Amino acid sequence: MKFLPSQDASFSTSVRNHLKEIQKTTEGNTTIVEGKYVESPHSGKVVFKPNDEKVCPLCALNLNLKHTDVLVLSQFVRPNGQLLPRRITGLCCVQQTKLTKLVTMSKKAGLMPNLAPANSHKDPAKRRGSKKLHRFFDEATIRDTTLRNVARYREIRYTK
Amino acid sequence: MSSARRVQQWVTFGRMWYLFDAKWQNPFDASTKIVKVLSGSHKPIYHNDIDCGDHVVVINSAQIALPGDEWERRVFYHHTGYAQGASWTLAHQVHEKDKTMVFRRAIYHALDTSLLRHARMCRLHIYPDEEVPEEILRNVSAQLRQMRAVPKRLDHYTEDEVKNFPKLFEWPKDYVLET
């Protein structure tokens, strides 16, 4: 039996992007709060292939991160300064604790002032007392327990 | 003497003026390098008696960096000479009063304890920012390399640089993005 689709049905072969963003617009007296579907800001730039995304990113890349590598560390931090949970980022607990310490160091050094709560100054020079002075940290003081997990991870293929 | 010999004489025995940018540098680490230049140990003609040290002009001493919580732990001792005259001042308190003092004391205590120490300290010129008197800047002809890389703040990167940097994970399905 031939099954013909109706003329109103629309088919889409591309993957529907399910990422949502809550957008607030004010027009005069009315404020419209809308949940809109948006393109993922990470699409096309993720280092791993989609079927390999179940692996801990930091273990696989073996980056030897410093607290000054702000472009990498800021990916795991929310705009208000909180760290993202492991179920979102896919990090293993060993890397998550290491990242927590690195982000703490980076924030104390004043290198991520824009990732802070809304009521913050967002300027390290406005901190009180000795906190406004420049600081740096030694990453060797973080206990490295990643060696025992290396054997557990399979070979990772990169997109390029 | 011939002109080549005259050039060699000037280059060997001339007193050099070096510049050092102390922005985001640890003064106690930098002192190992600066002390070598002040005492003249970096020269093949070095001898303690001939006073062959060079000048070092330090700028941005107000922007030095100390590791961890050292601003709250490092103390500077001073005694007035009178009874009950001992005082221990924390590094951040000293820095608030005089932006050049932490750097000056770091170099003083790193220098050899000899009668030449004060002469060598006189050849060290420290300025809290980039404003240096013209008669001193005129002499400067070389620069000492910084020991620590100056870190870049996240808000000093352009929006495009942050956006196009490779990402380490993809957001899960149905995630609500924060702005």
Short mmCIF file of C-alpha atoms in Angstrom, two decimals:
data_model
loop_
_atom_site.label_atom_id
_atom_site.label_comp_id
_atom_site.label_asym_id
_atom_site.label_seq_id
_atom_site.Cartn_x
_atom_site.Cartn_y
_atom_site.Cartn_z
CA MET A 1 0.00 0.00 0.00
CA LYS A 2 1.43 3.27 -1.08
CA PHE A 3 1.72 5.79 1.65
CA LEU A 4 1.77 9.34 0.39
CA PRO A 5 2.75 12.19 2.69
CA SER A 6 0.28 15.04 3.03
CA GLN A 7 1.16 18.35 1.47
CA ASP A 8 1.33 20.09 4.88
CA ALA A 9 3.97 17.83 6.41
CA SER A 10 7.51 19.27 6.48
CA PHE A 11 10.52 16.99 6.61
CA SER A 12 13.91 18.03 7.89
CA THR A 13 17.00 15.89 7.40
CA SER A 14 19.37 18.19 9.35
CA VAL A 15 19.77 17.71 13.12
CA ARG A 16 17.42 20.07 14.91
CA ASN A 17 19.40 22.19 17.31
CA HIS A 18 17.87 21.84 20.75
CA LEU A 19 19.92 24.42 22.62
CA LYS A 20 17.73 27.03 24.22
CA GLU A 21 18.40 30.57 25.33
CA ILE A 22 16.10 32.74 27.43
CA GLN A 23 15.88 36.19 25.85
CA LYS A 24 14.33 39.19 27.58
CA THR A 25 13.11 42.16 25.50
CA THR A 26 11.45 45.28 26.89
CA GLU A 27 9.08 47.30 24.68
CA GLY A 28 7.59 50.22 26.62
CA ASN A 29 5.43 48.75 29.42
CA THR A 30 5.74 45.08 28.42
CA THR A 31 8.71 42.76 29.06
CA ILE A 32 8.76 39.67 26.87
CA VAL A 33 10.68 36.67 28.25
CA GLU A 34 11.14 34.13 25.47
CA GLY A 35 12.84 30.76 25.24
CA LYS A 36 14.38 30.57 21.79
CA TYR A 37 16.15 27.76 19.98
CA VAL A 38 19.70 28.83 19.14
CA GLU A 39 22.70 27.48 17.30
CA SER A 40 25.23 26.02 19.73
CA PRO A 41 28.14 28.51 20.14
CA HIS A 42 30.49 25.50 20.25
CA SER A 43 29.32 23.96 16.95
CA GLY A 44 32.09 23.42 14.43
CA LYS A 45 34.81 24.24 16.97
CA VAL A 46 34.78 21.19 19.24
CA VAL A 47 38.10 19.33 19.17
CA PHE A 48 36.48 15.87 19.43
CA LYS A 49 34.27 14.03 16.93
CA PRO A 50 30.59 13.63 18.00
CA ASN A 51 30.82 9.86 18.65
CA ASP A 52 33.94 10.36 20.81
CA GLU A 53 32.46 12.99 23.09
CA LYS A 54 31.94 10.57 25.99
CA VAL A 55 35.62 10.82 26.99
CA CYS A 56 37.06 13.25 29.56
CA PRO A 57 38.36 16.14 27.39
CA LEU A 58 41.27 17.13 29.64
CA CYS A 59 42.56 13.56 30.09
CA ALA A 60 42.45 12.94 26.34
CA LEU A 61 44.22 16.17 25.36
CA ASN A 62 46.92 16.01 28.08
CA LEU A 63 47.33 19.78 28.06
CA ASN A 64 49.52 20.56 31.11
CA LEU A 65 47.28 23.52 31.99
CA LYS A 66 48.50 26.62 33.79
CA HIS A 67 46.31 29.02 35.74
CA THR A 68 47.11 31.64 33.05
CA ASP A 69 45.52 29.49 30.25
CA VAL A 70 42.38 31.52 30.59
CA LEU A 71 40.85 30.67 27.17
CA VAL A 72 40.69 26.97 28.12
CA LEU A 73 39.68 27.37 31.78
CA SER A 74 36.89 29.86 31.01
CA GLN A 75 35.06 27.23 28.91
CA PHE A 76 34.27 25.33 32.12
CA VAL A 77 33.00 28.40 34.00
CA ARG A 78 29.52 29.93 33.89
CA PRO A 79 29.09 33.67 33.14
CA ASN A 80 28.37 34.31 36.83
CA GLY A 81 31.63 32.65 37.89
CA GLN A 82 30.36 29.23 38.97
CA LEU A 83 31.97 26.05 37.64
CA LEU A 84 29.92 23.84 35.31
CA PRO A 85 28.99 20.38 36.63
CA ARG A 86 30.68 17.20 35.39
CA ARG A 87 27.49 15.86 33.77
CA ILE A 88 27.56 18.82 31.35
CA THR A 89 31.28 19.03 30.59
CA GLY A 90 32.06 15.28 30.65
CA LEU A 91 35.14 15.66 32.87
CA CYS A 92 36.24 12.87 35.19
CA CYS A 93 36.32 13.66 38.91
CA VAL A 94 40.14 13.82 39.04
CA GLN A 95 40.23 16.49 36.32
CA GLN A 96 37.29 18.34 37.85
CA THR A 97 39.11 18.77 41.19
CA LYS A 98 42.26 19.89 39.35
CA LEU A 99 40.21 22.35 37.27
CA THR A 100 38.55 23.72 40.42
CA LYS A 101 41.96 24.53 41.89
CA LEU A 102 43.24 26.05 38.63
CA VAL A 103 40.14 28.24 38.27
CA THR A 104 40.49 29.35 41.92
CA MET A 105 44.12 30.33 41.22
CA SER A 106 43.13 32.12 38.02
CA LYS A 107 40.40 34.12 39.78
CA LYS A 108 42.65 35.04 42.72
CA ALA A 109 45.22 36.28 40.20
CA GLY A 110 42.44 38.45 38.73
CA LEU A 111 42.66 36.90 35.25
CA MET A 112 38.92 36.18 34.78
CA PRO A 113 37.23 39.32 36.12
CA ASN A 114 34.32 39.22 33.64
CA LEU A 115 33.18 35.76 34.86
CA ALA A 116 31.80 37.06 38.15
CA PRO A 117 28.37 37.60 39.80
CA ALA A 118 26.25 40.51 38.54
CA ASN A 119 26.94 42.67 41.62
CA SER A 120 30.73 42.35 41.29
CA HIS A 121 33.07 45.21 40.26
CA LYS A 122 34.59 43.04 37.49
CA ASP A 123 37.87 44.91 37.99
CA PRO A 124 40.67 43.49 40.17
CA ALA A 125 41.99 47.02 40.83
CA LYS A 126 38.81 47.79 42.82
CA ARG A 127 39.35 44.99 45.34
CA ARG A 128 40.08 45.96 48.93
CA GLY A 129 43.45 45.94 50.65
CA SER A 130 46.08 43.45 49.54
CA LYS A 131 43.64 41.63 47.22
CA LYS A 132 44.16 44.19 44.45
CA LEU A 133 47.89 43.40 44.25
CA HIS A 134 49.23 41.09 41.53
CA ARG A 135 49.63 37.42 42.35
CA PHE A 136 50.79 34.28 40.56
CA PHE A 137 50.57 30.63 41.56
CA ASP A 138 52.60 27.45 41.20
CA GLU A 139 50.62 24.62 39.53
CA ALA A 140 53.03 22.05 40.97
CA THR A 141 51.30 22.50 44.35
CA ILE A 142 48.21 20.73 42.90
CA ARG A 143 48.47 17.01 43.58
CA ASP A 144 48.48 15.22 40.20
CA THR A 145 46.59 11.89 40.36
CA THR A 146 45.95 11.48 36.62
CA LEU A 147 48.62 8.83 35.92
CA ARG A 148 46.55 5.97 37.29
CA ASN A 149 43.66 6.85 34.92
CA VAL A 150 45.69 6.98 31.70
CA ALA A 151 45.40 3.23 31.03
CA ARG A 152 41.60 3.43 31.26
CA TYR A 153 41.08 5.73 28.29
CA ARG A 154 40.93 4.56 24.68
CA GLU A 155 42.69 6.27 21.75
CA ILE A 156 40.97 9.48 20.77
CA ARG A 157 40.62 10.63 17.17
CA TYR A 158 40.51 14.35 16.56
CA THR A 159 38.43 16.19 13.97
CA LYS A 160 41.52 17.42 12.06
CA MET B 1 95.31 53.51 19.28
CA SER B 2 93.50 52.34 16.14
CA SER B 3 89.77 52.92 15.75
CA ALA B 4 89.02 49.17 16.09
CA ARG B 5 91.01 49.07 19.34
CA ARG B 6 89.22 52.18 20.59
CA VAL B 7 85.80 50.58 19.91
CA GLN B 8 86.92 47.41 21.71
CA GLN B 9 88.09 49.50 24.70
CA TRP B 10 84.73 51.30 24.98
CA VAL B 11 82.71 48.13 24.55
CA THR B 12 84.75 46.25 27.17
CA PHE B 13 85.06 48.93 29.84
CA GLY B 14 82.05 51.17 29.17
CA ARG B 15 79.36 51.20 31.86
CA MET B 16 76.07 49.93 30.38
CA TRP B 17 72.58 51.04 31.34
CA TYR B 18 69.94 48.30 31.23
CA LEU B 19 66.16 48.57 31.45
CA PHE B 20 64.02 46.04 33.33
CA ASP B 21 60.21 46.01 33.21
CA ALA B 22 59.00 44.68 36.58
CA LYS B 23 55.37 44.27 35.49
CA TRP B 24 54.03 40.94 36.85
CA GLN B 25 57.57 39.88 37.88
CA ASN B 26 58.62 38.42 41.21
CA PRO B 27 61.25 40.82 42.62
CA PHE B 28 62.96 38.04 44.59
CA ASP B 29 63.40 35.91 41.45
CA ALA B 30 64.42 38.89 39.32
CA SER B 31 67.04 39.85 41.94
CA THR B 32 69.22 36.87 40.96
CA LYS B 33 69.57 38.37 37.47
CA ILE B 34 69.75 42.05 38.41
CA VAL B 35 72.31 41.50 41.17
CA LYS B 36 74.59 39.79 38.64
CA VAL B 37 74.42 42.86 36.37
CA LEU B 38 74.85 45.36 39.25
CA SER B 39 77.96 43.62 40.57
CA GLY B 40 79.47 43.10 37.09
CA SER B 41 79.64 39.28 37.33
CA HIS B 42 78.18 39.02 33.84
CA LYS B 43 81.41 40.46 32.36
CA PRO B 44 84.53 38.44 31.45
CA ILE B 45 86.69 41.25 32.93
CA TYR B 46 84.97 41.00 36.33
CA HIS B 47 86.94 41.51 39.51
CA ASN B 48 85.48 42.60 42.82
CA ASP B 49 87.99 45.44 43.29
CA ILE B 50 87.56 47.18 39.91
CA ASP B 51 83.90 48.24 40.42
CA CYS B 52 82.69 47.17 36.97
CA GLY B 53 78.97 46.97 37.72
CA ASP B 54 76.35 48.36 35.35
CA HIS B 55 73.26 50.50 35.90
CA VAL B 56 69.77 48.96 35.94
CA VAL B 57 66.66 51.10 35.51
CA VAL B 58 63.57 49.29 36.82
CA ILE B 59 60.14 50.49 35.69
CA ASN B 60 56.60 49.51 36.80
CA SER B 61 57.73 48.44 40.27
CA ALA B 62 54.17 49.19 41.47
CA GLN B 63 53.01 46.19 39.42
CA ILE B 64 55.22 43.46 40.81
CA ALA B 65 53.64 40.08 41.57
CA LEU B 66 54.30 37.82 44.54
CA PRO B 67 53.42 34.10 44.69
CA GLY B 68 50.30 32.89 46.51
CA ASP B 69 49.68 34.64 49.82
CA GLU B 70 53.16 36.14 50.13
CA TRP B 71 51.75 39.69 50.16
CA GLU B 72 50.21 38.77 53.53
CA ARG B 73 53.13 36.69 54.82
CA ARG B 74 56.41 38.35 53.78
CA VAL B 75 57.64 40.71 56.51
CA PHE B 76 60.26 43.44 56.41
CA TYR B 77 62.15 44.03 59.64
CA HIS B 78 63.31 47.44 60.80
CA HIS B 79 64.90 48.70 64.03
CA THR B 80 65.17 52.37 64.82
CA GLY B 81 68.18 51.84 67.09
CA TYR B 82 66.32 53.01 70.15
CA ALA B 83 64.73 50.76 72.79
CA GLN B 84 61.52 49.02 71.67
CA GLY B 85 62.32 50.14 68.17
CA ALA B 86 61.85 46.80 66.37
CA SER B 87 59.06 46.55 63.81
CA TRP B 88 57.91 43.90 61.39
CA THR B 89 55.84 45.24 58.48
CA LEU B 90 53.92 43.10 55.99
CA ALA B 91 54.78 43.36 52.28
CA HIS B 92 51.42 44.82 51.25
CA GLN B 93 51.66 47.52 53.92
CA VAL B 94 55.16 48.46 52.76
CA HIS B 95 53.99 48.48 49.13
CA GLU B 96 51.09 50.79 49.97
CA LYS B 97 53.46 53.33 51.56
CA ASP B 98 56.22 53.13 48.94
CA LYS B 99 55.79 51.30 45.64
CA THR B 100 59.55 50.93 45.12
CA MET B 101 60.55 49.64 48.55
CA VAL B 102 59.73 45.93 48.13
CA PHE B 103 61.89 45.78 44.97
CA ARG B 104 64.69 47.81 46.56
CA ARG B 105 64.88 45.61 49.64
CA ALA B 106 64.75 42.43 47.54
CA ILE B 107 67.84 43.58 45.60
CA TYR B 108 69.65 44.88 48.73
CA HIS B 109 69.33 41.55 50.53
CA ALA B 110 70.31 39.59 47.41
CA LEU B 111 73.54 41.59 46.95
CA ASP B 112 76.76 40.38 48.57
CA THR B 113 77.27 41.85 52.03
CA SER B 114 80.35 43.90 51.17
CA LEU B 115 81.39 47.53 51.43
CA LEU B 116 80.50 47.87 47.70
CA ARG B 117 76.82 47.10 48.35
CA HIS B 118 75.75 50.75 48.75
CA ALA B 119 77.66 51.78 45.62
CA ARG B 120 75.89 49.02 43.68
CA MET B 121 72.50 50.08 45.10
CA CYS B 122 73.20 53.63 43.88
CA ARG B 123 73.38 52.21 40.34
CA LEU B 124 69.88 50.76 40.71
CA HIS B 125 67.13 53.20 39.67
CA ILE B 126 63.59 52.11 40.49
CA TYR B 127 60.44 53.85 39.27
CA PRO B 128 56.88 52.82 40.22
CA ASP B 129 55.46 53.45 36.71
CA GLU B 130 56.84 54.17 33.24
CA GLU B 131 57.76 57.80 33.95
CA VAL B 132 61.53 57.96 34.01
CA PRO B 133 63.49 61.25 34.00
CA GLU B 134 64.88 62.11 30.59
CA GLU B 135 68.52 62.31 31.74
CA ILE B 136 68.36 58.67 32.93
CA LEU B 137 66.37 57.26 30.02
CA ARG B 138 68.85 58.85 27.62
CA ASN B 139 71.58 56.50 28.88
CA VAL B 140 69.58 53.27 28.60
CA SER B 141 70.73 51.15 25.66
CA ALA B 142 69.69 47.56 26.40
CA GLN B 143 66.95 45.61 28.15
CA LEU B 144 67.03 42.66 30.54
CA ARG B 145 64.60 39.89 29.63
CA GLN B 146 61.64 39.31 31.94
CA MET B 147 61.63 36.01 33.84
CA ARG B 148 57.86 35.45 33.98
CA ALA B 149 55.46 35.77 31.05
CA VAL B 150 52.95 38.57 31.60
CA PRO B 151 49.51 36.85 31.82
CA LYS B 152 46.65 38.10 29.65
CA ARG B 153 43.28 38.73 31.24
CA LEU B 154 40.17 37.14 29.71
CA ASP B 155 38.50 40.53 29.13
CA HIS B 156 41.58 41.74 27.23
CA TYR B 157 41.07 39.12 24.52
CA THR B 158 38.83 40.22 21.63
CA GLU B 159 35.35 38.69 21.39
CA ASP B 160 36.35 36.91 18.16
CA GLU B 161 39.44 35.35 19.74
CA VAL B 162 37.36 33.90 22.57
CA LYS B 163 34.57 32.76 20.22
CA ASN B 164 36.86 31.06 17.69
CA PHE B 165 39.11 29.31 20.22
CA PRO B 166 38.77 25.48 19.97
CA LYS B 167 36.15 24.14 22.35
CA LEU B 168 36.61 21.05 24.51
CA PHE B 169 33.01 19.80 24.76
CA GLU B 170 29.64 20.17 23.03
CA TRP B 171 26.61 21.28 25.05
CA PRO B 172 24.12 18.44 25.73
CA LYS B 173 20.73 18.25 24.04
CA ASP B 174 18.04 20.60 25.44
CA TYR B 175 20.55 22.61 27.47
CA VAL B 176 19.51 26.12 28.43
CA LEU B 177 22.38 28.53 27.73
CA GLU B 178 23.20 31.26 30.23
CA THR B 179 24.04 34.77 29.03
#
